[in-house]
PDB file of C-alpha atoms in Angstrom:
ATOM      1  CA  UNK F   1      -2.294  15.682   8.724  1.00  0.00           C
ATOM      2  CA  UNK F   2       0.878  14.270   7.249  1.00  0.00           C
ATOM      3  CA  UNK F   3       2.102  10.706   7.569  1.00  0.00           C
ATOM      4  CA  UNK F   4       5.309  10.057   9.453  1.00  0.00           C
ATOM      5  CA  UNK F   5       7.743   7.205   8.957  1.00  0.00           C
ATOM      6  CA  UNK F   6       6.099   5.291  11.792  1.00  0.00           C
ATOM      7  CA  UNK F   7       2.801   5.226   9.831  1.00  0.00           C
ATOM      8  CA  UNK F   8       4.453   3.662   6.785  1.00  0.00           C
ATOM      9  CA  UNK F   9       6.230   0.995   8.904  1.00  0.00           C
ATOM     10  CA  UNK F  10       3.101   0.286  10.843  1.00  0.00           C
ATOM     11  CA  UNK F  11       1.049  -0.115   7.649  1.00  0.00           C
ATOM     12  CA  UNK F  12       3.605  -2.501   6.057  1.00  0.00           C
ATOM     13  CA  UNK F  13       3.894  -4.462   9.304  1.00  0.00           C
ATOM     14  CA  UNK F  14       0.183  -4.849   9.734  1.00  0.00           C
ATOM     15  CA  UNK F  15      -0.178  -5.965   6.099  1.00  0.00           C
ATOM     16  CA  UNK F  16       2.554  -8.585   6.647  1.00  0.00           C
ATOM     17  CA  UNK F  17       0.963  -9.776   9.819  1.00  0.00           C
ATOM     18  CA  UNK F  18      -2.475 -10.081   8.203  1.00  0.00           C
ATOM     19  CA  UNK F  19      -0.932 -11.951   5.240  1.00  0.00           C
ATOM     20  CA  UNK F  20       0.783 -14.252   7.743  1.00  0.00           C
ATOM     21  CA  UNK F  21      -2.473 -14.987   9.529  1.00  0.00           C
ATOM     22  CA  UNK F  22      -4.281 -15.588   6.238  1.00  0.00           C
ATOM     23  CA  UNK F  23      -1.601 -18.134   5.266  1.00  0.00           C
ATOM     24  CA  UNK F  24      -2.159 -19.908   8.599  1.00  0.00           C
ATOM     25  CA  UNK F  25      -5.848 -19.863   7.832  1.00  0.00           C
ATOM     26  CA  UNK F  26      -5.107 -21.807   4.657  1.00  0.00           C
ATOM     27  CA  UNK F  27      -3.450 -24.506   6.755  1.00  0.00           C
ATOM     28  CA  UNK F  28      -6.308 -24.645   9.259  1.00  0.00           C
ATOM     29  CA  UNK F  29      -9.255 -24.421   6.855  1.00  0.00           C
ATOM     30  CA  UNK F  30      -7.678 -26.361   3.982  1.00  0.00           C
ATOM     31  CA  UNK F  31      -8.633 -26.574   0.362  1.00  0.00           C
ATOM     32  CA  UNK F  32     -11.407 -23.924   0.258  1.00  0.00           C
ATOM     33  CA  UNK F  33      -9.040 -21.280   1.638  1.00  0.00           C
ATOM     34  CA  UNK F  34      -6.161 -22.324  -0.648  1.00  0.00           C
ATOM     35  CA  UNK F  35      -8.535 -22.100  -3.626  1.00  0.00           C
ATOM     36  CA  UNK F  36     -10.033 -18.746  -2.507  1.00  0.00           C
ATOM     37  CA  UNK F  37      -6.630 -17.146  -2.087  1.00  0.00           C
ATOM     38  CA  UNK F  38      -5.498 -18.281  -5.534  1.00  0.00           C
ATOM     39  CA  UNK F  39      -3.342 -21.393  -4.945  1.00  0.00           C
ATOM     40  CA  UNK F  40      -2.583 -23.105  -8.194  1.00  0.00           C
ATOM     41  CA  UNK F  41      -4.135 -26.328  -9.390  1.00  0.00           C
ATOM     42  CA  UNK F  42      -1.084 -28.340  -8.428  1.00  0.00           C
ATOM     43  CA  UNK F  43      -1.225 -27.087  -4.815  1.00  0.00           C
ATOM     44  CA  UNK F  44      -4.949 -27.715  -4.571  1.00  0.00           C
ATOM     45  CA  UNK F  45      -4.380 -31.248  -5.845  1.00  0.00           C
ATOM     46  CA  UNK F  46      -1.649 -31.854  -3.285  1.00  0.00           C
ATOM     47  CA  UNK F  47      -3.868 -30.511  -0.494  1.00  0.00           C
ATOM     48  CA  UNK F  48      -6.693 -32.841  -1.560  1.00  0.00           C
ATOM     49  CA  UNK F  49      -4.263 -35.783  -1.662  1.00  0.00           C
ATOM     50  CA  UNK F  50      -3.250 -35.116   1.929  1.00  0.00           C
ATOM     51  CA  UNK F  51       0.298 -34.088   1.083  1.00  0.00           C
ATOM     52  CA  UNK F  52       2.136 -32.159   3.774  1.00  0.00           C
ATOM     53  CA  UNK F  53       4.048 -30.075   1.236  1.00  0.00           C
ATOM     54  CA  UNK F  54       1.466 -27.280   0.779  1.00  0.00           C
ATOM     55  CA  UNK F  55       1.109 -26.874   4.558  1.00  0.00           C
ATOM     56  CA  UNK F  56       4.872 -26.802   5.078  1.00  0.00           C
ATOM     57  CA  UNK F  57       5.376 -24.252   2.317  1.00  0.00           C
ATOM     58  CA  UNK F  58       2.503 -22.132   3.563  1.00  0.00           C
ATOM     59  CA  UNK F  59       3.769 -22.283   7.120  1.00  0.00           C
ATOM     60  CA  UNK F  60       7.208 -21.155   5.983  1.00  0.00           C
ATOM     61  CA  UNK F  61       5.707 -18.213   4.116  1.00  0.00           C
ATOM     62  CA  UNK F  62       3.678 -17.367   7.196  1.00  0.00           C
ATOM     63  CA  UNK F  63       6.699 -17.324   9.415  1.00  0.00           C
ATOM     64  CA  UNK F  64       8.694 -15.120   6.956  1.00  0.00           C
ATOM     65  CA  UNK F  65       5.805 -12.650   6.794  1.00  0.00           C
ATOM     66  CA  UNK F  66       5.482 -12.499  10.623  1.00  0.00           C
ATOM     67  CA  UNK F  67       9.251 -11.870  10.936  1.00  0.00           C
ATOM     68  CA  UNK F  68       8.830  -9.052   8.394  1.00  0.00           C
ATOM     69  CA  UNK F  69       5.889  -7.657  10.463  1.00  0.00           C
ATOM     70  CA  UNK F  70       8.174  -7.685  13.534  1.00  0.00           C
ATOM     71  CA  UNK F  71      10.790  -5.729  11.730  1.00  0.00           C
ATOM     72  CA  UNK F  72       8.191  -3.294  10.531  1.00  0.00           C
ATOM     73  CA  UNK F  73       6.939  -2.765  14.052  1.00  0.00           C
ATOM     74  CA  UNK F  74      10.599  -2.344  15.166  1.00  0.00           C
ATOM     75  CA  UNK F  75      11.011   0.315  12.482  1.00  0.00           C
ATOM     76  CA  UNK F  76       7.939   2.080  13.714  1.00  0.00           C
ATOM     77  CA  UNK F  77       9.362   2.064  17.272  1.00  0.00           C
ATOM     78  CA  UNK F  78       6.513  -0.114  18.660  1.00  0.00           C
ATOM     79  CA  UNK F  79       8.891  -2.842  19.803  1.00  0.00           C
ATOM     80  CA  UNK F  80      12.582  -2.761  20.575  1.00  0.00           C
ATOM     81  CA  UNK F  81      15.129  -2.295  17.864  1.00  0.00           C
ATOM     82  CA  UNK F  82      15.784  -5.679  16.211  1.00  0.00           C
ATOM     83  CA  UNK F  83      19.314  -6.672  14.959  1.00  0.00           C
ATOM     84  CA  UNK F  84      20.318  -5.051  11.669  1.00  0.00           C
ATOM     85  CA  UNK F  85      16.897  -3.385  11.559  1.00  0.00           C
ATOM     86  CA  UNK F  86      17.510  -0.917   8.747  1.00  0.00           C
ATOM     87  CA  UNK F  87      19.448  -3.407   6.630  1.00  0.00           C
ATOM     88  CA  UNK F  88      16.720  -6.024   7.054  1.00  0.00           C
ATOM     89  CA  UNK F  89      13.969  -3.457   6.366  1.00  0.00           C
ATOM     90  CA  UNK F  90      15.793  -2.467   3.176  1.00  0.00           C
ATOM     91  CA  UNK F  91      16.020  -6.097   2.078  1.00  0.00           C
ATOM     92  CA  UNK F  92      12.348  -6.684   2.878  1.00  0.00           C
ATOM     93  CA  UNK F  93      11.387  -3.607   0.891  1.00  0.00           C
ATOM     94  CA  UNK F  94      13.496  -4.780  -2.031  1.00  0.00           C
ATOM     95  CA  UNK F  95      12.037  -8.288  -2.054  1.00  0.00           C
ATOM     96  CA  UNK F  96       8.486  -7.034  -1.882  1.00  0.00           C
ATOM     97  CA  UNK F  97       9.008  -4.434  -4.568  1.00  0.00           C
ATOM     98  CA  UNK F  98      10.634  -6.952  -6.904  1.00  0.00           C
ATOM     99  CA  UNK F  99       7.846  -9.494  -6.249  1.00  0.00           C
ATOM    100  CA  UNK F 100       5.382  -6.749  -7.058  1.00  0.00           C
ATOM    101  CA  UNK F 101       7.083  -5.842 -10.281  1.00  0.00           C
ATOM    102  CA  UNK F 102       7.732  -9.354 -11.534  1.00  0.00           C
ATOM    103  CA  UNK F 103       4.099 -10.536 -11.852  1.00  0.00           C
ATOM    104  CA  UNK F 104       4.329 -11.330 -15.559  1.00  0.00           C
ATOM    105  CA  UNK F 105       7.579 -13.295 -15.564  1.00  0.00           C
ATOM    106  CA  UNK F 106       6.650 -15.173 -12.395  1.00  0.00           C
ATOM    107  CA  UNK F 107       3.270 -16.083 -13.818  1.00  0.00           C
ATOM    108  CA  UNK F 108       5.014 -17.707 -16.755  1.00  0.00           C
ATOM    109  CA  UNK F 109       7.531 -19.586 -14.568  1.00  0.00           C
ATOM    110  CA  UNK F 110       5.089 -20.771 -11.890  1.00  0.00           C
ATOM    111  CA  UNK F 111       2.067 -22.189 -13.616  1.00  0.00           C
ATOM    112  CA  UNK F 112      -1.399 -22.935 -12.236  1.00  0.00           C
ATOM    113  CA  UNK F 113      -2.288 -19.647 -10.650  1.00  0.00           C
ATOM    114  CA  UNK F 114      -4.802 -17.304 -12.219  1.00  0.00           C
ATOM    115  CA  UNK F 115      -3.773 -14.044 -13.742  1.00  0.00           C
ATOM    116  CA  UNK F 116      -6.010 -12.387 -11.186  1.00  0.00           C
ATOM    117  CA  UNK F 117      -3.973 -13.924  -8.394  1.00  0.00           C
ATOM    118  CA  UNK F 118      -0.685 -12.688  -9.933  1.00  0.00           C
ATOM    119  CA  UNK F 119      -1.944  -9.122 -10.369  1.00  0.00           C
ATOM    120  CA  UNK F 120      -3.719  -8.763  -7.008  1.00  0.00           C
ATOM    121  CA  UNK F 121      -0.841 -10.372  -5.000  1.00  0.00           C
ATOM    122  CA  UNK F 122       1.739  -8.376  -6.937  1.00  0.00           C
ATOM    123  CA  UNK F 123      -0.047  -5.108  -6.253  1.00  0.00           C
ATOM    124  CA  UNK F 124      -0.284  -5.999  -2.526  1.00  0.00           C
ATOM    125  CA  UNK F 125       3.446  -6.808  -2.465  1.00  0.00           C
ATOM    126  CA  UNK F 126       4.342  -3.597  -4.245  1.00  0.00           C
ATOM    127  CA  UNK F 127       2.251  -1.626  -1.859  1.00  0.00           C
ATOM    128  CA  UNK F 128       3.843  -3.247   1.185  1.00  0.00           C
ATOM    129  CA  UNK F 129       7.341  -2.850  -0.216  1.00  0.00           C
ATOM    130  CA  UNK F 130       6.836   0.800  -1.077  1.00  0.00           C
ATOM    131  CA  UNK F 131       5.386   1.362   2.406  1.00  0.00           C
ATOM    132  CA  UNK F 132       8.553   0.045   4.044  1.00  0.00           C
ATOM    133  CA  UNK F 133      10.730   2.030   1.610  1.00  0.00           C
ATOM    134  CA  UNK F 134       8.821   5.227   2.397  1.00  0.00           C
ATOM    135  CA  UNK F 135       9.352   4.572   6.116  1.00  0.00           C
ATOM    136  CA  UNK F 136      13.066   4.143   5.555  1.00  0.00           C
ATOM    137  CA  UNK F 137      13.336   7.218   3.406  1.00  0.00           C
ATOM    138  CA  UNK F 138      11.356   9.422   5.818  1.00  0.00           C
ATOM    139  CA  UNK F 139      13.381   8.283   8.810  1.00  0.00           C
TER     140      UNK F 139
END
């Protein structure tokens, strides 16, 4: 059994959708979820102080991830073709691959997160980005 381009888009899209839902879970369930998923000490402190900033940022990330999921499902042919589909999928792939490759410099620039967070999240981003890239190359 060989994988087709649809499989790669579907995988990337489902990963993005799951990540989006997990971000929403942080908003709903609060500090324990933020802490479990590796939010930095500053974010945890802001959540505990009742600041809206962590929730707004997390919601924004969740929306971006869900839009990326929609484009992945469009690339797989599961939903109608979205505007500029291939260009957007290329950009999504590039952003995710860069995020995956830049763990070390980002961890130095954005303090407070554990090294485990940076490596795990970077590997996940790299995997999703390569999945979208494989879908584009196979199609």
